[in-house]
PDB file of C-alpha atoms in Angstrom:
ATOM      1  CA  MET A 538      -2.092  24.366  22.984  1.00  0.00           C
ATOM      2  CA  GLY A 539       1.887  22.252  22.797  1.00  0.00           C
ATOM      3  CA  PHE A 540       2.728  19.972  20.995  1.00  0.00           C
ATOM      4  CA  GLU A 541       2.177  16.856  23.839  1.00  0.00           C
ATOM      5  CA  GLU A 542      -1.639  18.084  23.492  1.00  0.00           C
ATOM      6  CA  TYR A 543      -2.013  17.613  20.123  1.00  0.00           C
ATOM      7  CA  ALA A 544      -0.255  14.357  20.071  1.00  0.00           C
ATOM      8  CA  VAL A 545      -2.379  13.619  22.544  1.00  0.00           C
ATOM      9  CA  LYS A 546      -5.859  14.439  20.303  1.00  0.00           C
ATOM     10  CA  ARG A 547      -4.624  12.090  17.199  1.00  0.00           C
ATOM     11  CA  SER A 548      -3.466   9.453  19.331  1.00  0.00           C
ATOM     12  CA  VAL A 549      -6.966   9.171  20.932  1.00  0.00           C
ATOM     13  CA  ASN A 550      -8.592  10.215  17.107  1.00  0.00           C
ATOM     14  CA  ALA A 551      -6.796   7.163  15.915  1.00  0.00           C
ATOM     15  CA  VAL A 552      -7.635   4.731  19.202  1.00  0.00           C
ATOM     16  CA  VAL A 553     -11.303   5.982  18.132  1.00  0.00           C
ATOM     17  CA  THR A 554     -11.544   5.202  14.815  1.00  0.00           C
ATOM     18  CA  LEU A 555     -10.308   1.840  14.819  1.00  0.00           C
ATOM     19  CA  ILE A 556     -12.677   1.074  17.610  1.00  0.00           C
ATOM     20  CA  VAL A 557     -15.302   2.268  14.552  1.00  0.00           C
ATOM     21  CA  THR A 558     -13.392   0.925  12.860  1.00  0.00           C
ATOM     22  CA  VAL A 559     -13.283  -2.547  14.366  1.00  0.00           C
ATOM     23  CA  ILE A 560     -16.931  -2.759  15.817  1.00  0.00           C
ATOM     24  CA  LEU A 561     -18.542  -2.297  12.573  1.00  0.00           C
ATOM     25  CA  GLN A 562     -15.726  -4.713  11.191  1.00  0.00           C
ATOM     26  CA  PHE A 563     -17.521  -7.716  13.825  1.00  0.00           C
ATOM     27  CA  PHE A 564     -21.517  -5.971  12.738  1.00  0.00           C
ATOM     28  CA  ILE A 565     -20.906  -5.934   8.948  1.00  0.00           C
ATOM     29  CA  PHE A 566     -20.970 -10.130   9.483  1.00  0.00           C
ATOM     30  CA  ARG A 567     -23.909  -9.884  11.587  1.00  0.00           C
ATOM     31  CA  VAL A 568     -26.426  -7.974   9.183  1.00  0.00           C
ATOM     32  CA  LEU A 569     -25.194  -9.317   6.298  1.00  0.00           C
ATOM     33  CA  PRO A 570     -28.482 -12.097   5.229  1.00  0.00           C
ATOM     34  CA  GLY A 571     -27.389 -15.594   5.919  1.00  0.00           C
ATOM     35  CA  ASN A 572     -26.108 -17.493   9.440  1.00  0.00           C
ATOM     36  CA  PRO A 573     -23.097 -15.450  10.845  1.00  0.00           C
ATOM     37  CA  VAL A 574     -21.702 -19.103  11.322  1.00  0.00           C
ATOM     38  CA  SER A 575     -21.024 -19.780   7.956  1.00  0.00           C
ATOM     39  CA  PHE A 576     -18.946 -16.745   6.880  1.00  0.00           C
ATOM     40  CA  MET A 577     -17.240 -17.716   9.426  1.00  0.00           C
ATOM     41  CA  ILE A 578     -16.717 -21.393   9.043  1.00  0.00           C
ATOM     42  CA  SER A 579     -16.658 -23.198   6.045  1.00  0.00           C
ATOM     43  CA  PRO A 580     -19.574 -25.644   5.581  1.00  0.00           C
ATOM     44  CA  ASN A 581     -17.169 -28.126   4.108  1.00  0.00           C
ATOM     45  CA  PHE A 582     -14.229 -28.489   7.710  1.00  0.00           C
ATOM     46  CA  PRO A 583     -14.952 -31.326   9.376  1.00  0.00           C
ATOM     47  CA  LEU A 584     -16.774 -31.144  11.951  1.00  0.00           C
ATOM     48  CA  GLU A 585     -14.218 -31.294  14.447  1.00  0.00           C
ATOM     49  CA  SER A 586     -12.994 -27.945  13.198  1.00  0.00           C
ATOM     50  CA  ARG A 587     -15.907 -25.931  12.981  1.00  0.00           C
ATOM     51  CA  MET A 588     -17.061 -27.667  16.653  1.00  0.00           C
ATOM     52  CA  ALA A 589     -12.995 -25.805  17.217  1.00  0.00           C
ATOM     53  CA  LEU A 590     -13.356 -22.173  15.489  1.00  0.00           C
ATOM     54  CA  ILE A 591     -17.353 -21.955  17.721  1.00  0.00           C
ATOM     55  CA  LYS A 592     -15.736 -22.374  20.296  1.00  0.00           C
ATOM     56  CA  LEU A 593     -12.779 -20.058  18.747  1.00  0.00           C
ATOM     57  CA  TRP A 594     -14.694 -17.551  18.222  1.00  0.00           C
ATOM     58  CA  GLY A 595     -17.671 -17.628  20.995  1.00  0.00           C
ATOM     59  CA  LEU A 596     -20.568 -17.958  18.026  1.00  0.00           C
ATOM     60  CA  ASP A 597     -22.588 -20.256  20.934  1.00  0.00           C
ATOM     61  CA  LYS A 598     -22.446 -16.678  22.811  1.00  0.00           C
ATOM     62  CA  PRO A 599     -23.992 -14.070  23.758  1.00  0.00           C
ATOM     63  CA  MET A 600     -23.923 -10.594  20.523  1.00  0.00           C
ATOM     64  CA  HIS A 601     -21.585  -8.839  23.395  1.00  0.00           C
ATOM     65  CA  GLN A 602     -18.850 -11.697  24.345  1.00  0.00           C
ATOM     66  CA  GLN A 603     -18.900 -12.909  20.438  1.00  0.00           C
ATOM     67  CA  PHE A 604     -17.638  -8.772  20.239  1.00  0.00           C
ATOM     68  CA  LEU A 605     -15.138  -9.303  23.302  1.00  0.00           C
ATOM     69  CA  THR A 606     -14.001 -13.189  22.000  1.00  0.00           C
ATOM     70  CA  TYR A 607     -13.988 -11.154  18.928  1.00  0.00           C
ATOM     71  CA  VAL A 608     -12.156  -7.884  19.677  1.00  0.00           C
ATOM     72  CA  ALA A 609      -8.823  -9.916  21.724  1.00  0.00           C
ATOM     73  CA  ASN A 610      -8.608 -12.501  18.409  1.00  0.00           C
ATOM     74  CA  ILE A 611      -7.880 -10.068  16.510  1.00  0.00           C
ATOM     75  CA  PHE A 612      -6.168  -7.940  18.477  1.00  0.00           C
ATOM     76  CA  THR A 613      -4.016 -11.489  18.847  1.00  0.00           C
ATOM     77  CA  GLY A 614      -3.603 -12.018  14.843  1.00  0.00           C
ATOM     78  CA  ARG A 615      -5.877 -14.936  15.521  1.00  0.00           C
ATOM     79  CA  PHE A 616      -8.313 -14.941  12.619  1.00  0.00           C
ATOM     80  CA  GLY A 617     -10.458 -18.037  12.136  1.00  0.00           C
ATOM     81  CA  LEU A 618      -9.037 -20.797   9.321  1.00  0.00           C
ATOM     82  CA  SER A 619      -8.637 -20.039   5.054  1.00  0.00           C
ATOM     83  CA  PHE A 620     -11.571 -21.828   4.078  1.00  0.00           C
ATOM     84  CA  SER A 621      -9.655 -22.781   0.318  1.00  0.00           C
ATOM     85  CA  THR A 622      -6.982 -23.679   2.255  1.00  0.00           C
ATOM     86  CA  GLN A 623      -8.017 -24.912   5.045  1.00  0.00           C
ATOM     87  CA  ARG A 624      -4.760 -22.269   6.790  1.00  0.00           C
ATOM     88  CA  PRO A 625      -4.896 -20.494   9.980  1.00  0.00           C
ATOM     89  CA  VAL A 626      -5.157 -17.174   8.183  1.00  0.00           C
ATOM     90  CA  TRP A 627      -2.476 -15.767  10.006  1.00  0.00           C
ATOM     91  CA  ASP A 628      -0.052 -17.752   8.799  1.00  0.00           C
ATOM     92  CA  GLU A 629      -0.985 -16.829   5.016  1.00  0.00           C
ATOM     93  CA  ILE A 630      -0.765 -13.114   4.997  1.00  0.00           C
ATOM     94  CA  MET A 631       2.553 -13.659   7.201  1.00  0.00           C
ATOM     95  CA  GLU A 632       3.846 -15.583   4.390  1.00  0.00           C
ATOM     96  CA  ARG A 633       3.253 -13.709   1.237  1.00  0.00           C
ATOM     97  CA  LEU A 634       3.795 -10.053   3.818  1.00  0.00           C
ATOM     98  CA  PRO A 635       7.862 -10.092   3.189  1.00  0.00           C
ATOM     99  CA  ASN A 636       6.587 -10.154  -1.253  1.00  0.00           C
ATOM    100  CA  THR A 637       4.754  -7.131  -0.844  1.00  0.00           C
ATOM    101  CA  LEU A 638       6.599  -4.693   1.719  1.00  0.00           C
ATOM    102  CA  LEU A 639       9.051  -5.072  -1.159  1.00  0.00           C
ATOM    103  CA  LEU A 640       6.878  -5.103  -4.196  1.00  0.00           C
ATOM    104  CA  MET A 641       5.042  -1.978  -2.251  1.00  0.00           C
ATOM    105  CA  GLY A 642       8.137  -0.251  -0.835  1.00  0.00           C
ATOM    106  CA  SER A 643      10.813  -0.099  -3.406  1.00  0.00           C
ATOM    107  CA  ALA A 644       7.855   0.576  -6.206  1.00  0.00           C
ATOM    108  CA  THR A 645       6.673   3.416  -3.647  1.00  0.00           C
ATOM    109  CA  ALA A 646       9.953   4.775  -2.305  1.00  0.00           C
ATOM    110  CA  LEU A 647      11.507   5.267  -5.839  1.00  0.00           C
ATOM    111  CA  TYR A 648       7.886   6.902  -7.401  1.00  0.00           C
ATOM    112  CA  ILE A 649       7.798   9.399  -4.620  1.00  0.00           C
ATOM    113  CA  ALA A 650      11.723   9.825  -5.394  1.00  0.00           C
ATOM    114  CA  LEU A 651      10.842  10.753  -9.307  1.00  0.00           C
ATOM    115  CA  GLY A 652       7.904  12.326  -8.380  1.00  0.00           C
ATOM    116  CA  ILE A 653       9.461  15.287  -6.475  1.00  0.00           C
ATOM    117  CA  TRP A 654      12.799  15.692  -8.706  1.00  0.00           C
ATOM    118  CA  LEU A 655      10.997  15.688 -12.225  1.00  0.00           C
ATOM    119  CA  GLY A 656       8.564  18.190  -9.931  1.00  0.00           C
ATOM    120  CA  VAL A 657      11.331  20.684  -8.137  1.00  0.00           C
ATOM    121  CA  SER A 658      13.195  20.603 -11.681  1.00  0.00           C
ATOM    122  CA  ALA A 659       9.476  21.351 -14.577  1.00  0.00           C
ATOM    123  CA  ALA A 660       8.520  23.681 -11.423  1.00  0.00           C
ATOM    124  CA  SER A 661      12.322  25.402 -12.070  1.00  0.00           C
ATOM    125  CA  LYS A 662      11.880  25.449 -15.349  1.00  0.00           C
ATOM    126  CA  ARG A 663       8.498  26.480 -15.896  1.00  0.00           C
ATOM    127  CA  GLY A 664       7.216  27.204 -19.348  1.00  0.00           C
ATOM    128  CA  SER A 665      10.891  25.103 -20.428  1.00  0.00           C
ATOM    129  CA  ARG A 666      10.162  21.652 -22.640  1.00  0.00           C
ATOM    130  CA  LEU A 667      11.401  20.664 -19.506  1.00  0.00           C
ATOM    131  CA  ASP A 668       7.841  22.134 -17.793  1.00  0.00           C
ATOM    132  CA  VAL A 669       6.020  20.452 -20.638  1.00  0.00           C
ATOM    133  CA  ALA A 670       7.299  17.232 -21.360  1.00  0.00           C
ATOM    134  CA  SER A 671       7.512  16.905 -17.720  1.00  0.00           C
ATOM    135  CA  VAL A 672       3.542  17.599 -16.809  1.00  0.00           C
ATOM    136  CA  GLY A 673       2.570  15.948 -20.815  1.00  0.00           C
ATOM    137  CA  LEU A 674       3.701  12.334 -19.296  1.00  0.00           C
ATOM    138  CA  GLY A 675       2.555  12.681 -15.501  1.00  0.00           C
ATOM    139  CA  LEU A 676      -1.071  13.850 -17.228  1.00  0.00           C
ATOM    140  CA  PHE A 677      -0.437  10.328 -19.692  1.00  0.00           C
ATOM    141  CA  THR A 678       0.606   8.126 -16.936  1.00  0.00           C
ATOM    142  CA  GLN A 679      -2.341   9.714 -14.499  1.00  0.00           C
ATOM    143  CA  ALA A 680      -4.511   8.645 -16.837  1.00  0.00           C
ATOM    144  CA  MET A 681      -3.461   4.721 -18.325  1.00  0.00           C
ATOM    145  CA  PRO A 682      -5.397   2.039 -16.006  1.00  0.00           C
ATOM    146  CA  THR A 683      -2.449  -0.112 -14.430  1.00  0.00           C
ATOM    147  CA  PHE A 684      -4.048  -3.412 -15.636  1.00  0.00           C
ATOM    148  CA  PHE A 685      -3.538  -1.562 -19.346  1.00  0.00           C
ATOM    149  CA  LEU A 686       0.335  -0.993 -18.845  1.00  0.00           C
ATOM    150  CA  GLY A 687       0.815  -3.609 -17.241  1.00  0.00           C
ATOM    151  CA  LEU A 688       0.120  -6.384 -20.163  1.00  0.00           C
ATOM    152  CA  LEU A 689       1.457  -3.788 -21.915  1.00  0.00           C
ATOM    153  CA  LEU A 690       4.580  -5.007 -20.332  1.00  0.00           C
ATOM    154  CA  LEU A 691       3.441  -8.886 -20.394  1.00  0.00           C
ATOM    155  CA  PHE A 692       2.905  -8.856 -23.572  1.00  0.00           C
ATOM    156  CA  PHE A 693       5.847  -7.321 -25.220  1.00  0.00           C
ATOM    157  CA  PHE A 694       8.161  -8.305 -22.272  1.00  0.00           C
ATOM    158  CA  GLY A 695       7.143 -11.370 -21.253  1.00  0.00           C
ATOM    159  CA  TYR A 696       6.067 -12.452 -25.030  1.00  0.00           C
ATOM    160  CA  TYR A 697       7.408 -10.568 -27.619  1.00  0.00           C
ATOM    161  CA  LEU A 698      11.466 -10.298 -27.220  1.00  0.00           C
ATOM    162  CA  PRO A 699      12.513 -13.688 -26.108  1.00  0.00           C
ATOM    163  CA  VAL A 700      10.878 -15.169 -29.085  1.00  0.00           C
ATOM    164  CA  ALA A 701      12.980 -11.782 -30.999  1.00  0.00           C
ATOM    165  CA  THR A 702      15.878 -12.722 -29.400  1.00  0.00           C
ATOM    166  CA  LYS A 703      15.227 -16.825 -29.481  1.00  0.00           C
ATOM    167  CA  GLY A 704      14.889 -17.037 -25.515  1.00  0.00           C
ATOM    168  CA  VAL A 705      18.099 -14.608 -24.846  1.00  0.00           C
ATOM    169  CA  LEU A 706      16.182 -12.071 -23.399  1.00  0.00           C
ATOM    170  CA  GLY A 707      13.095 -11.941 -20.637  1.00  0.00           C
ATOM    171  CA  PHE A 708      11.292 -10.775 -18.953  1.00  0.00           C
ATOM    172  CA  PRO A 709       9.569 -13.483 -16.215  1.00  0.00           C
ATOM    173  CA  ILE A 710       5.506 -13.472 -17.257  1.00  0.00           C
ATOM    174  CA  ALA A 711       4.039 -14.687 -13.683  1.00  0.00           C
ATOM    175  CA  GLY A 712       5.202 -15.691  -9.971  1.00  0.00           C
ATOM    176  CA  THR A 713       8.318 -14.093  -7.054  1.00  0.00           C
ATOM    177  CA  VAL A 714      10.273 -16.744  -7.743  1.00  0.00           C
ATOM    178  CA  SER A 715      11.172 -19.022 -10.562  1.00  0.00           C
ATOM    179  CA  ARG A 716      10.314 -23.196 -10.586  1.00  0.00           C
ATOM    180  CA  PRO A 717      12.053 -24.714  -8.871  1.00  0.00           C
ATOM    181  CA  PRO A 718      13.962 -21.851  -6.857  1.00  0.00           C
ATOM    182  CA  PRO A 719      18.011 -21.082  -7.199  1.00  0.00           C
ATOM    183  CA  ASN A 720      19.928 -23.178  -4.377  1.00  0.00           C
ATOM    184  CA  ASN A 721      21.999 -20.493  -4.902  1.00  0.00           C
ATOM    185  CA  PRO A 722      21.510 -17.139  -2.089  1.00  0.00           C
ATOM    186  CA  VAL A 723      23.009 -14.982  -4.015  1.00  0.00           C
ATOM    187  CA  GLU A 724      21.282 -16.842  -7.217  1.00  0.00           C
ATOM    188  CA  TYR A 725      17.564 -16.351  -5.346  1.00  0.00           C
ATOM    189  CA  VAL A 726      17.622 -12.971  -4.642  1.00  0.00           C
ATOM    190  CA  PHE A 727      19.103 -12.502  -8.788  1.00  0.00           C
ATOM    191  CA  ASP A 728      16.154 -13.823  -9.870  1.00  0.00           C
ATOM    192  CA  VAL A 729      13.080 -12.494  -7.430  1.00  0.00           C
ATOM    193  CA  LEU A 730      14.956  -9.491  -8.358  1.00  0.00           C
ATOM    194  CA  TRP A 731      14.100 -10.721 -12.134  1.00  0.00           C
ATOM    195  CA  HIS A 732      10.032 -11.491 -11.706  1.00  0.00           C
ATOM    196  CA  LEU A 733      10.111  -8.518 -10.107  1.00  0.00           C
ATOM    197  CA  THR A 734      11.097  -6.051 -12.299  1.00  0.00           C
ATOM    198  CA  LEU A 735       8.108  -5.656 -14.440  1.00  0.00           C
ATOM    199  CA  PRO A 736       5.248  -5.563 -11.267  1.00  0.00           C
ATOM    200  CA  LEU A 737       7.698  -2.798  -9.889  1.00  0.00           C
ATOM    201  CA  THR A 738       8.110  -0.377 -13.657  1.00  0.00           C
ATOM    202  CA  THR A 739       3.918  -1.231 -13.813  1.00  0.00           C
ATOM    203  CA  LEU A 740       3.314   0.433 -10.300  1.00  0.00           C
ATOM    204  CA  VAL A 741       6.610   3.758 -10.342  1.00  0.00           C
ATOM    205  CA  VAL A 742       5.350   4.192 -13.718  1.00  0.00           C
ATOM    206  CA  ILE A 743       1.949   4.142 -13.460  1.00  0.00           C
ATOM    207  CA  SER A 744       1.704   6.271  -9.539  1.00  0.00           C
ATOM    208  CA  PHE A 745       4.767   8.623 -10.133  1.00  0.00           C
ATOM    209  CA  GLY A 746       3.144  11.323 -12.115  1.00  0.00           C
ATOM    210  CA  GLY A 747       0.624  12.320 -10.003  1.00  0.00           C
ATOM    211  CA  TYR A 748       3.487  13.610  -7.591  1.00  0.00           C
ATOM    212  CA  LEU A 749       5.443  15.394 -10.282  1.00  0.00           C
ATOM    213  CA  LEU A 750       1.919  17.661 -11.142  1.00  0.00           C
ATOM    214  CA  VAL A 751       1.616  18.246  -7.377  1.00  0.00           C
ATOM    215  CA  ILE A 752       4.750  18.970  -5.970  1.00  0.00           C
ATOM    216  CA  ARG A 753       5.643  21.302  -8.843  1.00  0.00           C
ATOM    217  CA  ASN A 754       2.370  23.345  -8.746  1.00  0.00           C
ATOM    218  CA  LEU A 755       3.228  23.593  -5.275  1.00  0.00           C
ATOM    219  CA  MET A 756       7.257  24.709  -5.828  1.00  0.00           C
ATOM    220  CA  ILE A 757       6.198  27.019  -8.443  1.00  0.00           C
ATOM    221  CA  ASP A 758       3.957  29.519  -5.312  1.00  0.00           C
ATOM    222  CA  ALA A 759       7.041  28.340  -3.356  1.00  0.00           C
ATOM    223  CA  LEU A 760       9.393  30.003  -5.643  1.00  0.00           C
ATOM    224  CA  ALA A 761       7.736  32.634  -5.748  1.00  0.00           C
ATOM    225  CA  GLU A 762       7.691  34.277  -2.098  1.00  0.00           C
ATOM    226  CA  ASP A 763      10.326  36.959  -1.354  1.00  0.00           C
ATOM    227  CA  TYR A 764      12.589  34.257   0.897  1.00  0.00           C
ATOM    228  CA  VAL A 765      12.706  32.844  -2.272  1.00  0.00           C
ATOM    229  CA  LEU A 766      13.979  35.967  -4.460  1.00  0.00           C
ATOM    230  CA  MET A 767      16.161  36.949  -0.846  1.00  0.00           C
ATOM    231  CA  ALA A 768      17.943  33.293  -1.004  1.00  0.00           C
ATOM    232  CA  ARG A 769      19.540  34.193  -5.031  1.00  0.00           C
ATOM    233  CA  ALA A 770      19.556  38.171  -4.515  1.00  0.00           C
ATOM    234  CA  LYS A 771      21.754  36.409  -1.429  1.00  0.00           C
ATOM    235  CA  GLY A 772      23.777  34.839  -4.644  1.00  0.00           C
ATOM    236  CA  LEU A 773      22.996  30.516  -3.356  1.00  0.00           C
ATOM    237  CA  GLU A 774      23.483  28.089  -5.694  1.00  0.00           C
ATOM    238  CA  GLU A 775      20.067  26.871  -7.245  1.00  0.00           C
ATOM    239  CA  LYS A 776      20.584  23.427  -5.950  1.00  0.00           C
ATOM    240  CA  ASP A 777      20.356  25.644  -2.230  1.00  0.00           C
ATOM    241  CA  VAL A 778      17.808  27.943  -3.047  1.00  0.00           C
ATOM    242  CA  LEU A 779      15.269  25.069  -4.529  1.00  0.00           C
ATOM    243  CA  TYR A 780      15.702  22.647  -1.872  1.00  0.00           C
ATOM    244  CA  ARG A 781      16.767  23.819   1.434  1.00  0.00           C
ATOM    245  CA  HIS A 782      14.488  26.902   0.816  1.00  0.00           C
ATOM    246  CA  GLY A 783      11.588  25.895  -1.759  1.00  0.00           C
ATOM    247  CA  PHE A 784      11.403  22.656  -0.399  1.00  0.00           C
ATOM    248  CA  ARG A 785      11.745  22.692   2.353  1.00  0.00           C
ATOM    249  CA  SER A 786       8.032  25.387   2.885  1.00  0.00           C
ATOM    250  CA  ILE A 787       6.193  22.432   1.678  1.00  0.00           C
ATOM    251  CA  LEU A 788       7.503  20.121   2.877  1.00  0.00           C
ATOM    252  CA  PRO A 789       3.780  19.798   5.049  1.00  0.00           C
ATOM    253  CA  PRO A 790       1.486  18.282   1.972  1.00  0.00           C
ATOM    254  CA  VAL A 791       4.394  16.013   1.068  1.00  0.00           C
ATOM    255  CA  VAL A 792       4.672  14.077   3.907  1.00  0.00           C
ATOM    256  CA  THR A 793       1.182  14.074   3.887  1.00  0.00           C
ATOM    257  CA  MET A 794       1.168  12.248   0.126  1.00  0.00           C
ATOM    258  CA  VAL A 795       3.810   9.801   1.232  1.00  0.00           C
ATOM    259  CA  GLY A 796       2.346   9.072   4.878  1.00  0.00           C
ATOM    260  CA  LEU A 797      -1.254   7.767   3.014  1.00  0.00           C
ATOM    261  CA  SER A 798       1.386   6.686   0.355  1.00  0.00           C
ATOM    262  CA  PHE A 799       2.934   4.550   2.768  1.00  0.00           C
ATOM    263  CA  SER A 800      -0.149   3.398   4.294  1.00  0.00           C
ATOM    264  CA  GLY A 801      -1.479   1.528   1.149  1.00  0.00           C
ATOM    265  CA  VAL A 802       1.974  -0.324   1.166  1.00  0.00           C
ATOM    266  CA  ILE A 803       0.872  -3.082   3.186  1.00  0.00           C
ATOM    267  CA  GLY A 804      -2.229  -3.934   1.518  1.00  0.00           C
ATOM    268  CA  GLY A 805      -0.528  -3.959  -1.515  1.00  0.00           C
ATOM    269  CA  ALA A 806      -1.132  -3.717  -5.161  1.00  0.00           C
ATOM    270  CA  VAL A 807      -3.903  -5.889  -5.681  1.00  0.00           C
ATOM    271  CA  VAL A 808      -4.935  -5.257  -9.693  1.00  0.00           C
ATOM    272  CA  THR A 809      -0.755  -5.245 -10.666  1.00  0.00           C
ATOM    273  CA  GLU A 810      -0.672  -8.443  -8.307  1.00  0.00           C
ATOM    274  CA  THR A 811      -3.021 -10.532  -9.593  1.00  0.00           C
ATOM    275  CA  ILE A 812      -1.674  -9.507 -13.717  1.00  0.00           C
ATOM    276  CA  PHE A 813       1.398 -11.000 -12.865  1.00  0.00           C
ATOM    277  CA  SER A 814       0.601 -13.172  -9.986  1.00  0.00           C
ATOM    278  CA  TRP A 815       2.819 -11.870  -7.801  1.00  0.00           C
ATOM    279  CA  HIS A 816       2.525 -13.675  -4.262  1.00  0.00           C
ATOM    280  CA  GLY A 817       1.581 -10.520  -1.938  1.00  0.00           C
ATOM    281  CA  LEU A 818      -1.620  -9.660   0.503  1.00  0.00           C
ATOM    282  CA  GLY A 819      -2.742  -7.732  -2.872  1.00  0.00           C
ATOM    283  CA  ARG A 820      -3.314 -11.189  -4.981  1.00  0.00           C
ATOM    284  CA  TYR A 821      -4.255 -12.674  -1.657  1.00  0.00           C
ATOM    285  CA  LEU A 822      -7.167 -10.449  -1.172  1.00  0.00           C
ATOM    286  CA  TYR A 823      -8.219 -10.819  -5.032  1.00  0.00           C
ATOM    287  CA  ASP A 824      -8.307 -14.860  -3.922  1.00  0.00           C
ATOM    288  CA  ALA A 825      -9.973 -14.138  -0.957  1.00  0.00           C
ATOM    289  CA  ILE A 826     -13.281 -11.288  -2.383  1.00  0.00           C
ATOM    290  CA  MET A 827     -13.971 -14.244  -6.005  1.00  0.00           C
ATOM    291  CA  GLU A 828     -13.535 -17.283  -3.629  1.00  0.00           C
ATOM    292  CA  TYR A 829     -16.114 -14.854  -1.417  1.00  0.00           C
ATOM    293  CA  ASP A 830     -13.382 -16.314   1.114  1.00  0.00           C
ATOM    294  CA  TYR A 831     -14.187 -14.487   4.415  1.00  0.00           C
ATOM    295  CA  PRO A 832     -12.146 -15.489   6.904  1.00  0.00           C
ATOM    296  CA  VAL A 833      -9.345 -13.428   4.565  1.00  0.00           C
ATOM    297  CA  MET A 834     -11.541 -10.353   3.330  1.00  0.00           C
ATOM    298  CA  GLN A 835     -11.879 -10.405   7.653  1.00  0.00           C
ATOM    299  CA  GLY A 836      -7.815 -10.302   8.819  1.00  0.00           C
ATOM    300  CA  ALA A 837      -6.970  -7.975   4.988  1.00  0.00           C
ATOM    301  CA  PHE A 838      -9.239  -5.651   5.872  1.00  0.00           C
ATOM    302  CA  PHE A 839      -8.146  -5.176   9.314  1.00  0.00           C
ATOM    303  CA  LEU A 840      -4.544  -5.433   8.882  1.00  0.00           C
ATOM    304  CA  ILE A 841      -4.898  -2.004   6.128  1.00  0.00           C
ATOM    305  CA  ALA A 842      -6.889  -0.751   8.688  1.00  0.00           C
ATOM    306  CA  LEU A 843      -4.077  -1.137  11.762  1.00  0.00           C
ATOM    307  CA  VAL A 844      -1.868  -0.557   9.319  1.00  0.00           C
ATOM    308  CA  THR A 845      -3.866   2.864   7.726  1.00  0.00           C
ATOM    309  CA  ILE A 846      -4.990   4.355  10.950  1.00  0.00           C
ATOM    310  CA  LEU A 847      -0.795   4.711  12.196  1.00  0.00           C
ATOM    311  CA  GLY A 848       0.514   5.945   9.285  1.00  0.00           C
ATOM    312  CA  THR A 849      -2.595   8.901   9.075  1.00  0.00           C
ATOM    313  CA  LEU A 850      -1.682   9.781  12.818  1.00  0.00           C
ATOM    314  CA  ILE A 851       2.089   9.812  12.486  1.00  0.00           C
ATOM    315  CA  VAL A 852       1.462  11.832   9.188  1.00  0.00           C
ATOM    316  CA  ASP A 853       0.092  14.795  11.614  1.00  0.00           C
ATOM    317  CA  LEU A 854       2.825  13.727  14.769  1.00  0.00           C
ATOM    318  CA  ILE A 855       5.175  14.832  12.375  1.00  0.00           C
ATOM    319  CA  TYR A 856       2.946  17.692  11.056  1.00  0.00           C
ATOM    320  CA  GLY A 857       2.455  18.880  14.456  1.00  0.00           C
ATOM    321  CA  LEU A 858       7.400  18.900  14.487  1.00  0.00           C
ATOM    322  CA  LEU A 859       6.796  20.112  10.587  1.00  0.00           C
ATOM    323  CA  ASP A 860       4.815  23.064  11.520  1.00  0.00           C
ATOM    324  CA  PRO A 861       3.460  24.816  15.529  1.00  0.00           C
ATOM    325  CA  ARG A 862       1.049  27.012  13.954  1.00  0.00           C
ATOM    326  CA  ILE A 863      -0.985  22.996  13.542  1.00  0.00           C
ATOM    327  CA  LYS A 864      -3.713  23.924  16.631  1.00  0.00           C
ATOM    328  CA  TYR A 865      -6.415  21.170  14.809  1.00  0.00           C
TER     329      TYR A 865
END
C-alpha cells in the first residue's frame, strides 16, 4: 500500500469520525429530559428572537429536517445566541480565539522545546546529576495540580511582590490587558505580554515534564542502537549523534505527542484561563458550563472536536511520511 492509499484511508476515517461526532452532538440535546427547544433557546429571549431561532434551527420541523438544518448551520458557524449575553456564539468565539491562540500556542511551543531539550540532555548523561535532577523535576511538575501552581504564582508575584517592593514590581492578577488599555500600540503589546507572563509560566511548568520523561526514555533506547554506536565510532560531534541520529529515530512518537498537543491549543486551558481571568475560549467554556449556556457549549465542543480530528489526521499523514513501513 502506497502513501496515497494510506492518506485516503486516514482521511476517510477522519470524515467518519467527524460525522459520528456531529450525530452524537445533535442527539445528546434531543435525548436529555425536558424540551429540546429550551436547550437551544433561552426562555428569557424576546418572542421575536425565539421565533427567529426556531426558524433558524428548524425546531418546528421533523427530526430528519432538523438534523440537516443543524449540519448546515454548524458548518457555516451559525451556533445560535448565547443565553447569558444574547450575542451570536460565533462572534464571541472569534473574539476570544486570538487570546487563546496566543496563550496556548506560545505555551505549547515553549514546553515542547524545553521538554525535548531537557529530555535529550538527560538521556545523553544517564545517571548523572543532570539526569537525576531532570527526572525528579519532571515528575514533580507533572504531578502538581494546575490550579495550585497558578494560585501560588498569583499569591507571590501578584500580591506579595508588589507589597514587598511597594508597587515597583509585580504582575497583574487578572485579565488580558489593563483597564483602560494603553493607546500606544507598542505599550499595548507589552501590556498584553505582561498579563501573559503568569498564565504562560503556569502552563509551561505544568506541561514540560511529560515531554521530558518520554523523550528521555525514548532516547535512552535509541542511543543504545548500533547505528548510534557507529556514528560515534566515525567521530561525529556529540550534537550530531544526539539529534541527527538518535532524536531523528524517535520522531514518529514525538510527532504524535506534538500533534495531539497542538490539537488542544484551540480548546484553551480551562483551569488556567479561569484562575487568571484570561479572556479566552477556556474561560468562555467554563462560564457556559456553569450557566447551562447550551448553544455556547455546543459551538465550543464542535470546534474543539473539529480541530482535534484535523490535528490527528495531520499527525497520521506526517507519520506515514516519516515511516513508510506504516500500513494501517
